[in-house]
Amino acid sequence: MIQDLRIDTANIRHFRALLGGDEKLLASIGQFAQFRVIIDANFVVGALLQKIKYPERGPTALEELVHASVIEVYAPRWLETDLKSAIQQICKKKKVAEADLWAAWGHYQALIKWDETWGKPPDEFKPTDDPKDLPYVLLEALVGANGVLSNDRDIERMGGNRLTLDFVFSTREYARAAVIDVSISVSGKFLGTVAIESLVAVIGVIKGNLAKLSPKWSSLQNSLQAIAQR
């Protein structure tokens, strides 16, 4: 199972830099995928509720992917205004304290790259459009995003590409599998194509994580330790 045999996906940041500096290795392994998404208020509120309800779970899947540099999250400045009403509504419905949600938001918003183009919905819009959703759809086109993380089907009705939690979870599985595959390739078959001094820079990061894996990966850990001692 990938969940049992994985290296911390945060290492993708280090491997991205390493692979980018070695054309031969990059051609053999390929670059890590990277996605750009827009996030809307209802998706944020859902994530904040999960963080309050299950604090023991730590970072959400989206937080893990942002830290790994696999996903970039954008939002229009309008999100801040939209979030106020969304939090008020969910607090009444779920009987949770607004203060708890805002406290969780204080940390969660660090994921976001803000765009100042739409601090409010545009003044002109089609009668069939929901104006509060328009800034997300418009920003998707502006920054060339892969889609909008949203639970609102109005996003796709207005021409946006709506992405759900299934997209996030599938991308996390990809990232966890990819970092294992590239770790093994870098330290094994393709080792000769990488300057040792460059590889040593990431050994310290991945070595501790390898120790947590199944014993079947212990030989890989040992080889990395030997390289580092040269």
Tab-separated table of C-alpha atoms in Angstrom:
chain	number	residue	atom	x	y	z
A	1	MET	CA	0.000	0.000	0.000
A	2	ILE	CA	1.252	3.466	-0.884
A	3	GLN	CA	0.135	4.733	2.529
A	4	ASP	CA	2.447	2.236	4.247
A	5	LEU	CA	5.421	2.648	1.911
A	6	ARG	CA	5.916	6.311	1.202
A	7	ILE	CA	8.498	9.004	1.551
A	8	ASP	CA	7.297	12.385	2.774
A	9	THR	CA	5.906	14.204	-0.254
A	10	ALA	CA	7.571	17.382	0.987
A	11	ASN	CA	10.726	15.918	-0.577
A	12	ILE	CA	9.235	16.634	-4.004
A	13	ARG	CA	10.346	20.246	-3.568
A	14	HIS	CA	13.954	19.058	-3.245
A	15	PHE	CA	13.733	16.580	-6.105
A	16	ARG	CA	12.109	19.159	-8.371
A	17	ALA	CA	15.165	21.366	-7.968
A	18	LEU	CA	17.547	18.423	-8.397
A	19	LEU	CA	15.917	17.042	-11.534
A	20	GLY	CA	15.634	20.472	-13.078
A	21	GLY	CA	19.415	20.797	-12.940
A	22	ASP	CA	20.169	17.517	-14.699
A	23	GLU	CA	18.734	17.184	-18.211
A	24	LYS	CA	19.717	13.530	-18.672
A	25	LEU	CA	18.095	12.461	-15.417
A	26	LEU	CA	15.062	14.575	-16.139
A	27	ALA	CA	14.615	12.905	-19.528
A	28	SER	CA	14.826	9.462	-17.883
A	29	ILE	CA	12.460	10.095	-14.986
A	30	GLY	CA	10.279	12.976	-16.073
A	31	GLN	CA	9.247	16.054	-14.176
A	32	PHE	CA	6.861	15.955	-11.232
A	33	ALA	CA	3.378	17.071	-12.222
A	34	GLN	CA	2.263	20.451	-10.957
A	35	PHE	CA	-1.281	21.789	-10.875
A	36	ARG	CA	-2.724	25.268	-10.416
A	37	VAL	CA	-6.172	25.545	-8.833
A	38	ILE	CA	-8.588	28.211	-7.615
A	39	ILE	CA	-10.253	27.710	-4.234
A	40	ASP	CA	-13.698	29.046	-3.333
A	41	ALA	CA	-15.421	29.828	-0.024
A	42	ASN	CA	-17.498	26.665	0.340
A	43	PHE	CA	-14.442	24.463	-0.218
A	44	VAL	CA	-12.492	26.448	2.375
A	45	VAL	CA	-15.288	26.162	4.940
A	46	GLY	CA	-15.435	22.393	4.437
A	47	ALA	CA	-11.696	22.132	5.039
A	48	LEU	CA	-11.860	24.318	8.141
A	49	LEU	CA	-14.640	22.156	9.598
A	50	GLN	CA	-12.512	19.053	9.117
A	51	LYS	CA	-9.550	20.692	10.822
A	52	ILE	CA	-11.718	21.603	13.818
A	53	LYS	CA	-13.446	18.219	13.997
A	54	TYR	CA	-10.319	16.095	13.490
A	55	PRO	CA	-7.302	18.103	14.703
A	56	GLU	CA	-5.363	14.876	15.298
A	57	ARG	CA	-5.218	14.253	11.536
A	58	GLY	CA	-2.808	17.132	11.013
A	59	PRO	CA	-2.484	18.834	7.594
A	60	THR	CA	-5.244	18.297	5.068
A	61	ALA	CA	-4.539	16.600	1.739
A	62	LEU	CA	-4.470	19.985	0.029
A	63	GLU	CA	-2.033	21.380	2.586
A	64	GLU	CA	0.259	18.390	2.005
A	65	LEU	CA	0.196	18.941	-1.759
A	66	VAL	CA	0.919	22.657	-1.506
A	67	HIS	CA	3.864	21.966	0.786
A	68	ALA	CA	5.077	19.375	-1.735
A	69	SER	CA	4.872	21.964	-4.569
A	70	VAL	CA	2.478	19.700	-6.491
A	71	ILE	CA	-0.456	22.127	-6.248
A	72	GLU	CA	-0.499	25.920	-6.328
A	73	VAL	CA	-3.635	27.456	-4.814
A	74	TYR	CA	-4.948	30.818	-6.022
A	75	ALA	CA	-7.937	32.858	-4.879
A	76	PRO	CA	-9.459	36.221	-5.764
A	77	ARG	CA	-9.430	38.748	-2.938
A	78	TRP	CA	-13.218	38.413	-3.068
A	79	LEU	CA	-12.814	35.138	-1.156
A	80	GLU	CA	-12.272	37.056	2.086
A	81	THR	CA	-15.684	38.741	1.794
A	82	ASP	CA	-17.417	35.612	0.530
A	83	LEU	CA	-15.982	33.619	3.410
A	84	LYS	CA	-17.626	35.843	6.030
A	85	SER	CA	-21.145	34.893	4.985
A	86	ALA	CA	-20.168	31.270	4.362
A	87	ILE	CA	-18.777	30.924	7.893
A	88	GLN	CA	-21.845	32.557	9.440
A	89	GLN	CA	-24.140	30.159	7.570
A	90	ILE	CA	-22.192	27.019	8.432
A	91	CYS	CA	-21.906	27.972	12.097
A	92	LYS	CA	-25.693	28.211	12.385
A	93	LYS	CA	-26.150	24.930	10.539
A	94	LYS	CA	-23.431	22.889	12.283
A	95	LYS	CA	-23.563	24.585	15.687
A	96	VAL	CA	-19.857	25.434	15.751
A	97	ALA	CA	-18.185	28.564	17.100
A	98	GLU	CA	-17.233	31.215	14.575
A	99	ALA	CA	-14.073	31.929	16.567
A	100	ASP	CA	-12.860	28.355	16.013
A	101	LEU	CA	-13.339	28.578	12.254
A	102	TRP	CA	-11.598	31.936	12.019
A	103	ALA	CA	-8.698	30.595	14.083
A	104	ALA	CA	-8.323	27.660	11.676
A	105	TRP	CA	-8.555	30.070	8.732
A	106	GLY	CA	-5.664	32.073	10.163
A	107	HIS	CA	-3.354	29.129	9.435
A	108	TYR	CA	-5.089	27.742	6.347
A	109	GLN	CA	-4.894	30.968	4.358
A	110	ALA	CA	-1.113	30.584	4.160
A	111	LEU	CA	-1.784	28.139	1.290
A	112	ILE	CA	-3.170	30.855	-0.948
A	113	LYS	CA	-1.624	33.071	-3.594
A	114	TRP	CA	-3.919	36.075	-3.706
A	115	ASP	CA	-5.012	37.856	-6.869
A	116	GLU	CA	-6.274	41.424	-6.543
A	117	THR	CA	-8.194	41.586	-9.843
A	118	TRP	CA	-11.571	40.831	-8.300
A	119	GLY	CA	-12.124	42.240	-4.832
A	120	LYS	CA	-15.838	41.996	-5.599
A	121	PRO	CA	-18.007	40.409	-8.311
A	122	PRO	CA	-18.087	42.257	-11.648
A	123	ASP	CA	-20.858	44.801	-12.080
A	124	GLU	CA	-22.095	43.194	-15.285
A	125	PHE	CA	-23.020	39.535	-15.533
A	126	LYS	CA	-25.469	37.229	-17.296
A	127	PRO	CA	-28.895	36.832	-15.678
A	128	THR	CA	-28.194	33.108	-15.282
A	129	ASP	CA	-24.863	33.658	-13.508
A	130	ASP	CA	-24.367	33.679	-9.756
A	131	PRO	CA	-22.321	36.861	-9.271
A	132	LYS	CA	-20.621	35.664	-6.091
A	133	ASP	CA	-19.130	32.712	-7.987
A	134	LEU	CA	-17.962	34.707	-11.002
A	135	PRO	CA	-14.629	35.894	-9.517
A	136	TYR	CA	-13.517	32.268	-9.130
A	137	VAL	CA	-14.460	31.311	-12.700
A	138	LEU	CA	-12.869	34.451	-14.124
A	139	LEU	CA	-9.667	33.918	-12.147
A	140	GLU	CA	-9.462	30.326	-13.406
A	141	ALA	CA	-9.202	31.669	-16.947
A	142	LEU	CA	-6.903	34.546	-16.001
A	143	VAL	CA	-4.177	32.442	-14.370
A	144	GLY	CA	-4.642	29.364	-16.557
A	145	ALA	CA	-5.716	27.167	-13.644
A	146	ASN	CA	-6.706	23.536	-14.024
A	147	GLY	CA	-10.001	24.251	-12.303
A	148	VAL	CA	-11.847	25.553	-9.253
A	149	LEU	CA	-11.970	23.540	-6.031
A	150	SER	CA	-15.633	23.877	-5.153
A	151	ASN	CA	-18.745	22.046	-3.992
A	152	ASP	CA	-20.915	24.445	-6.008
A	153	ARG	CA	-22.201	23.143	-9.345
A	154	ASP	CA	-22.774	26.727	-10.483
A	155	ILE	CA	-19.046	26.813	-11.222
A	156	GLU	CA	-19.359	24.377	-14.117
A	157	ARG	CA	-22.679	25.855	-15.245
A	158	MET	CA	-20.864	29.182	-15.750
A	159	GLY	CA	-18.081	27.571	-17.775
A	160	GLY	CA	-15.584	26.775	-15.045
A	161	ASN	CA	-13.958	23.393	-14.504
A	162	ARG	CA	-15.146	22.294	-11.064
A	163	LEU	CA	-12.713	20.149	-9.102
A	164	THR	CA	-13.756	18.127	-6.057
A	165	LEU	CA	-12.024	16.374	-3.172
A	166	ASP	CA	-11.628	13.342	-5.449
A	167	PHE	CA	-9.149	15.377	-7.491
A	168	VAL	CA	-7.219	16.318	-4.350
A	169	PHE	CA	-7.096	12.764	-2.998
A	170	SER	CA	-6.086	11.299	-6.372
A	171	THR	CA	-3.324	13.872	-6.706
A	172	ARG	CA	-2.046	13.020	-3.233
A	173	GLU	CA	-1.874	9.331	-4.148
A	174	TYR	CA	0.077	10.268	-7.275
A	175	ALA	CA	2.496	12.400	-5.249
A	176	ARG	CA	3.111	9.682	-2.662
A	177	ALA	CA	3.783	7.097	-5.356
A	178	ALA	CA	5.916	9.425	-7.471
A	179	VAL	CA	8.247	10.418	-4.657
A	180	ILE	CA	9.011	6.757	-3.926
A	181	ASP	CA	9.646	6.005	-7.595
A	182	VAL	CA	11.945	8.984	-8.112
A	183	SER	CA	13.780	8.379	-4.828
A	184	ILE	CA	14.640	4.844	-5.894
A	185	SER	CA	15.578	5.926	-9.416
A	186	VAL	CA	17.843	8.733	-8.242
A	187	SER	CA	19.672	6.542	-5.749
A	188	GLY	CA	19.819	3.473	-7.977
A	189	LYS	CA	19.596	3.098	-11.740
A	190	PHE	CA	20.270	6.744	-12.590
A	191	LEU	CA	22.779	7.522	-9.864
A	192	GLY	CA	25.628	7.844	-12.312
A	193	THR	CA	23.961	10.742	-14.076
A	194	VAL	CA	23.739	12.890	-10.960
A	195	ALA	CA	26.638	14.815	-9.448
A	196	ILE	CA	27.260	13.274	-6.016
A	197	GLU	CA	27.511	16.663	-4.344
A	198	SER	CA	24.019	17.517	-5.608
A	199	LEU	CA	22.534	14.239	-4.392
A	200	VAL	CA	24.066	14.598	-0.941
A	201	ALA	CA	22.108	17.818	-0.518
A	202	VAL	CA	18.842	15.850	-0.501
A	203	ILE	CA	20.061	12.690	1.233
A	204	GLY	CA	19.758	14.232	4.655
A	205	VAL	CA	16.144	15.122	3.945
A	206	ILE	CA	15.009	11.721	2.692
A	207	LYS	CA	17.168	9.462	4.891
A	208	GLY	CA	15.050	9.955	8.009
A	209	ASN	CA	11.877	9.171	6.109
A	210	LEU	CA	13.334	6.002	4.600
A	211	ALA	CA	13.908	4.669	8.105
A	212	LYS	CA	10.125	4.634	8.624
A	213	LEU	CA	9.503	2.380	5.628
A	214	SER	CA	9.198	-1.379	5.464
A	215	PRO	CA	12.445	-3.373	5.953
A	216	LYS	CA	12.391	-4.190	2.236
A	217	TRP	CA	13.629	-0.630	1.625
A	218	SER	CA	16.515	-0.812	4.111
A	219	SER	CA	19.077	-1.499	1.385
A	220	LEU	CA	18.150	1.784	-0.272
A	221	GLN	CA	18.666	3.606	3.016
A	222	ASN	CA	22.049	1.946	3.477
A	223	SER	CA	23.181	2.909	-0.026
A	224	LEU	CA	22.263	6.520	0.606
A	225	GLN	CA	24.199	6.517	3.880
A	226	ALA	CA	27.245	5.097	2.098
A	227	ILE	CA	27.088	7.781	-0.586
A	228	ALA	CA	26.851	10.506	2.004
A	229	GLN	CA	30.018	9.244	3.711
A	230	ARG	CA	32.150	9.334	0.574
